[in-house]
Coordinates of C-alpha atoms in Angstrom, one line a residue:
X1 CA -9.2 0.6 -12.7
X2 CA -9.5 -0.3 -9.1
X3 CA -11.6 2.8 -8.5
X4 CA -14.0 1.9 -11.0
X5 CA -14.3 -1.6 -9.8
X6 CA -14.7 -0.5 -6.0
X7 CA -17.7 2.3 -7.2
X8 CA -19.2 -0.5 -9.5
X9 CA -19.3 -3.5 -6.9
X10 CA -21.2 0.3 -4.4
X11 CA -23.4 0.4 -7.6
X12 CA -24.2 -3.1 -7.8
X13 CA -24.6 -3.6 -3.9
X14 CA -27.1 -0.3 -4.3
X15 CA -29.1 -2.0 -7.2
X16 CA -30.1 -4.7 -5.5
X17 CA -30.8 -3.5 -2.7
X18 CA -28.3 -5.3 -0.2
X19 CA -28.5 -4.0 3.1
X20 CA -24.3 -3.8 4.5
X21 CA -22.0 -1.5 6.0
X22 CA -19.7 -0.4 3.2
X23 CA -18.0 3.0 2.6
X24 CA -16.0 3.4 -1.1
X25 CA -13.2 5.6 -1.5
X26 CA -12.0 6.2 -4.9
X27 CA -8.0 7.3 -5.3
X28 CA -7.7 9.2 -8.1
X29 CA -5.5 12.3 -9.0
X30 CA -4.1 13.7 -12.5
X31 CA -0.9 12.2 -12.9
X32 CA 1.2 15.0 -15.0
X33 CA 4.3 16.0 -14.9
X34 CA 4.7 19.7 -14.0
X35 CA 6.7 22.0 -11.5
X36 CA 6.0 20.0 -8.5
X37 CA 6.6 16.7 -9.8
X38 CA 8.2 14.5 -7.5
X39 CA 11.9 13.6 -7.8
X40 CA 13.8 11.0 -6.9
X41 CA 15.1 11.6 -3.0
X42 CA 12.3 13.7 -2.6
X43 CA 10.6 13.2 0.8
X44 CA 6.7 13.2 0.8
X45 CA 4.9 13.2 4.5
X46 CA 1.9 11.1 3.6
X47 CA -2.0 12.3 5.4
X48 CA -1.1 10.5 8.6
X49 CA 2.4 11.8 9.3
X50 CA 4.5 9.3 8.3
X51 CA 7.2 10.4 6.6
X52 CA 8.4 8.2 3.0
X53 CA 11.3 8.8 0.7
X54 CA 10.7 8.7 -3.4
X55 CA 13.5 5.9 -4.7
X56 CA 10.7 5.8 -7.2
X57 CA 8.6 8.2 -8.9
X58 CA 6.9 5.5 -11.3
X59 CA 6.0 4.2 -7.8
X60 CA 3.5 7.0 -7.7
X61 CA 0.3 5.7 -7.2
X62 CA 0.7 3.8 -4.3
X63 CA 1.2 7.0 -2.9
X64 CA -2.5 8.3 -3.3
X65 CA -3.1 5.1 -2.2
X66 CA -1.5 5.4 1.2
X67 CA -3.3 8.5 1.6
X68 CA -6.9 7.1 1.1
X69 CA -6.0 4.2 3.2
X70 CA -4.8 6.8 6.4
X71 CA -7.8 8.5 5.8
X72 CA -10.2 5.3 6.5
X73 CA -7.7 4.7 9.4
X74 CA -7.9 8.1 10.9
X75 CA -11.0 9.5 10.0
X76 CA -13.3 7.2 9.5
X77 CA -12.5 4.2 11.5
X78 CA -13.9 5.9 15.2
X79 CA -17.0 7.5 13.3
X80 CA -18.3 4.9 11.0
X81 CA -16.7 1.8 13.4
X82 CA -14.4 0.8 10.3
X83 CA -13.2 -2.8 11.2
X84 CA -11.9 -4.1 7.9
X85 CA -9.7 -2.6 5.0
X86 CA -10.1 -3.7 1.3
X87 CA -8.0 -2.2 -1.4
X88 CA -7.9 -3.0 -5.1
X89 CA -5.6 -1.7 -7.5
X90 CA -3.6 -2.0 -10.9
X91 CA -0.3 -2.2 -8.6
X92 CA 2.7 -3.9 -9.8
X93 CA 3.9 -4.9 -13.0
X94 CA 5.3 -8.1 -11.1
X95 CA 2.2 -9.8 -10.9
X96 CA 2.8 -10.7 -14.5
X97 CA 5.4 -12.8 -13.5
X98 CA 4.5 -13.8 -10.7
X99 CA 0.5 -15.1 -11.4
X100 CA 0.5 -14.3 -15.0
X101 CA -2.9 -13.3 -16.7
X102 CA -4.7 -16.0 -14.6
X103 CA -5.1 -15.4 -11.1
X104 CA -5.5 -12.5 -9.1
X105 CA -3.2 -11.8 -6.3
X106 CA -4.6 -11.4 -2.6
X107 CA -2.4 -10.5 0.2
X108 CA -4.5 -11.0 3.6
X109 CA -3.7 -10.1 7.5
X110 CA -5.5 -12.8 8.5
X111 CA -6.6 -16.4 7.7
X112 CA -9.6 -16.3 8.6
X113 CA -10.6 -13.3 5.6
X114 CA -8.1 -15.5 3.1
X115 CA -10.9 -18.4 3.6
X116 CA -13.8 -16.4 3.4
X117 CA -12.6 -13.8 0.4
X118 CA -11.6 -17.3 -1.6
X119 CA -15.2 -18.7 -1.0
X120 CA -16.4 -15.5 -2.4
X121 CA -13.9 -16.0 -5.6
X122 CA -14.9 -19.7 -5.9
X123 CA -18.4 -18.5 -5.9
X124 CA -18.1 -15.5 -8.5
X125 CA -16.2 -17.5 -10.8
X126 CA -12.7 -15.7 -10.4
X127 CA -9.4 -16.7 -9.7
X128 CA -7.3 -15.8 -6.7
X129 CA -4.2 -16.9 -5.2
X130 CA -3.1 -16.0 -1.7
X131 CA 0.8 -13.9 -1.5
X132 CA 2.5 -13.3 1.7
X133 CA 2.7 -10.3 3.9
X134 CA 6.0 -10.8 5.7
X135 CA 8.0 -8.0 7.7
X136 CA 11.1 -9.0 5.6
X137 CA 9.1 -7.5 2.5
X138 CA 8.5 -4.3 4.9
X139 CA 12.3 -4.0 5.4
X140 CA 13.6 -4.4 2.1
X141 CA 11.8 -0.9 2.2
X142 CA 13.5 0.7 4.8
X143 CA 15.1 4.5 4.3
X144 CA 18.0 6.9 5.9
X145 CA 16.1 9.6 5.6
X146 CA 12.3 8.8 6.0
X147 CA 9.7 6.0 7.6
X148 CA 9.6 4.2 4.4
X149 CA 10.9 4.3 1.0
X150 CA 7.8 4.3 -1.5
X151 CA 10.0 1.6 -3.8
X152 CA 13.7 -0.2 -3.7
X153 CA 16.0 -0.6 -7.3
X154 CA 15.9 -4.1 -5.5
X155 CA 14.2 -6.9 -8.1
X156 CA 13.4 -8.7 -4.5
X157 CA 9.6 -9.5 -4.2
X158 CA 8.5 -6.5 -6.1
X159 CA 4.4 -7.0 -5.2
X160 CA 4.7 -8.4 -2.1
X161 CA 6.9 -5.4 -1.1
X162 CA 4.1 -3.0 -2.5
X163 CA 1.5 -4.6 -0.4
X164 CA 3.8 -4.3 2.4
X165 CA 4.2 -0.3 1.9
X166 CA 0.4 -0.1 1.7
X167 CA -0.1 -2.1 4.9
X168 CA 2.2 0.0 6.8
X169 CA -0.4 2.7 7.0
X170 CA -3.1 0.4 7.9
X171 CA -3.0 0.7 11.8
X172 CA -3.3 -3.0 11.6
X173 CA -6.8 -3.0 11.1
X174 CA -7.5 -6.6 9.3
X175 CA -6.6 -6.1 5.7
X176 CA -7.2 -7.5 2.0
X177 CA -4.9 -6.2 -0.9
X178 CA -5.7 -6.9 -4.2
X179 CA -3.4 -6.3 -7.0
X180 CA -5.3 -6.9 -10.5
X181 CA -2.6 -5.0 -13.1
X182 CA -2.2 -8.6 -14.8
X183 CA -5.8 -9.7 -14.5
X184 CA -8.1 -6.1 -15.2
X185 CA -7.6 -5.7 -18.6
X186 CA -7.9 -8.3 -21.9
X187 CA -7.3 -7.1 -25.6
X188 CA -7.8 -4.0 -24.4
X189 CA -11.2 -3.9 -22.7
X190 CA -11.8 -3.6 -18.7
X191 CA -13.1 -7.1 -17.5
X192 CA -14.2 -5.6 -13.4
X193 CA -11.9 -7.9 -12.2
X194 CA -12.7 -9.0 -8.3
X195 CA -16.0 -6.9 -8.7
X196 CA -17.9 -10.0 -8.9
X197 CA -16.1 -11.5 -5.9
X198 CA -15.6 -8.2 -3.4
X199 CA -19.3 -8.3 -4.2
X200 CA -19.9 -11.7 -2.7
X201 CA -17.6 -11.2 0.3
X202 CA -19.5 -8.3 1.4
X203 CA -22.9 -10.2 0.5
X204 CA -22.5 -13.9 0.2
X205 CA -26.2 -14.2 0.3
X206 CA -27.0 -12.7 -2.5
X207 CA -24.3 -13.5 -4.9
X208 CA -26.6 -14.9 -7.2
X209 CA -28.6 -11.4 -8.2
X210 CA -25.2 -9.7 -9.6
X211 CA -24.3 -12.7 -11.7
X212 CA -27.2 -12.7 -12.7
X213 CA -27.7 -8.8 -13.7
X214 CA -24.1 -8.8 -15.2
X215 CA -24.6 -11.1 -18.3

């Protein structure tokens, strides 16, 4: 779901002809159980090095998601002058109790992209709440045996902690999570949660057009 929203707000931006500096990854892998399946304990080293235990395999995407994230870092952030990290995915569970159906959660590195992805939110019609990053989140995740654990048996702050895992291998590059698994999905159909929106904050100037060719 996130992939598809972050190639259809590309799609969008390419159909109207917005001129901006974007570069989409998508995350997606064949999740199916097999020889190599991971197992609890397991240790996995991630594409930048860093080292994280498995205390969960249903904890798996974020995993993929690490990966794509290190590669913007390493890869792309010296060739293509990558200042800014957005990531959108169907992450947590949680979020169902924490926002609900309603909002959208939105963790931030700084204040300054908290105001200006909310304008962009106000403007598209979505709603979006601001969650914390906070180290203790980051060490509720800590591991014996690795740099990180992927996930805890702890109930503790279960999104938060999530977004904390993912922004440990963002090289501190300013940072917008975006965890939609309560919000991206209605009776059963997609709704392109925060496309609208992620839209807008790349191109506030021409919010209009998308809204517009959406209906």
């Amino acid at each position: 779901t996130g992939a598809a929203t972050v190639m259809g707000t590309i799609y969008a931006l390419a159909e109207n002809n917005v001129k901006t500096n974007v570069v989409a990854l998508g995350a997606m892998v064949a999740n199916e159980i097999g020889p190599k399946a991971q197992h609890p304990d397991d240790v996995w080293k991630s594409y930048n090095g860093k080292y994280v235990e498995i205390d969960n395999t249903d904890a798996e995407g974020r995993l993929i998601m690490a990966d794509t994230i290190a590669y913007a870092v390493k890869d792309l952030k010296k060739s293509l002058n990558v200042n800014r990290l957005i990531d959108i995915s169907t992450l947590t569970g949680a979020m169902m109790y924490a926002l609900g159906e309603t909002y959208t959660g939105v963790w931030t590195s700084k204040d300054s992209s908290w105001d200006k992805y909310q304008e962009a939110a106000n403007k598209a019609g979505e709603l979006v709440w601001r969650m914390p990053f906070h180290k203790d989140f980051r060490d509720l995740l800590k591991s014996d045996i690795a740099d990180i654990a992927n996930s805890v048996s702890s109930p503790k702050a279960g999104s938060s902690r999530a977004a904390e895992f993912l922004r440990s291998f963002t090289d501190d590059i300013d940072y917008i999570h975006l965890d939609v698994a309560a919000t991206s999905v209605k009776g059963n159909r997609g709704q392109a949660s925060m496309l609208r929106s992620m839209y807008n904050f790349v191109s506030p100037q021409e919010a209009s057009k998308i809204v517009k060719n959406m209906k």
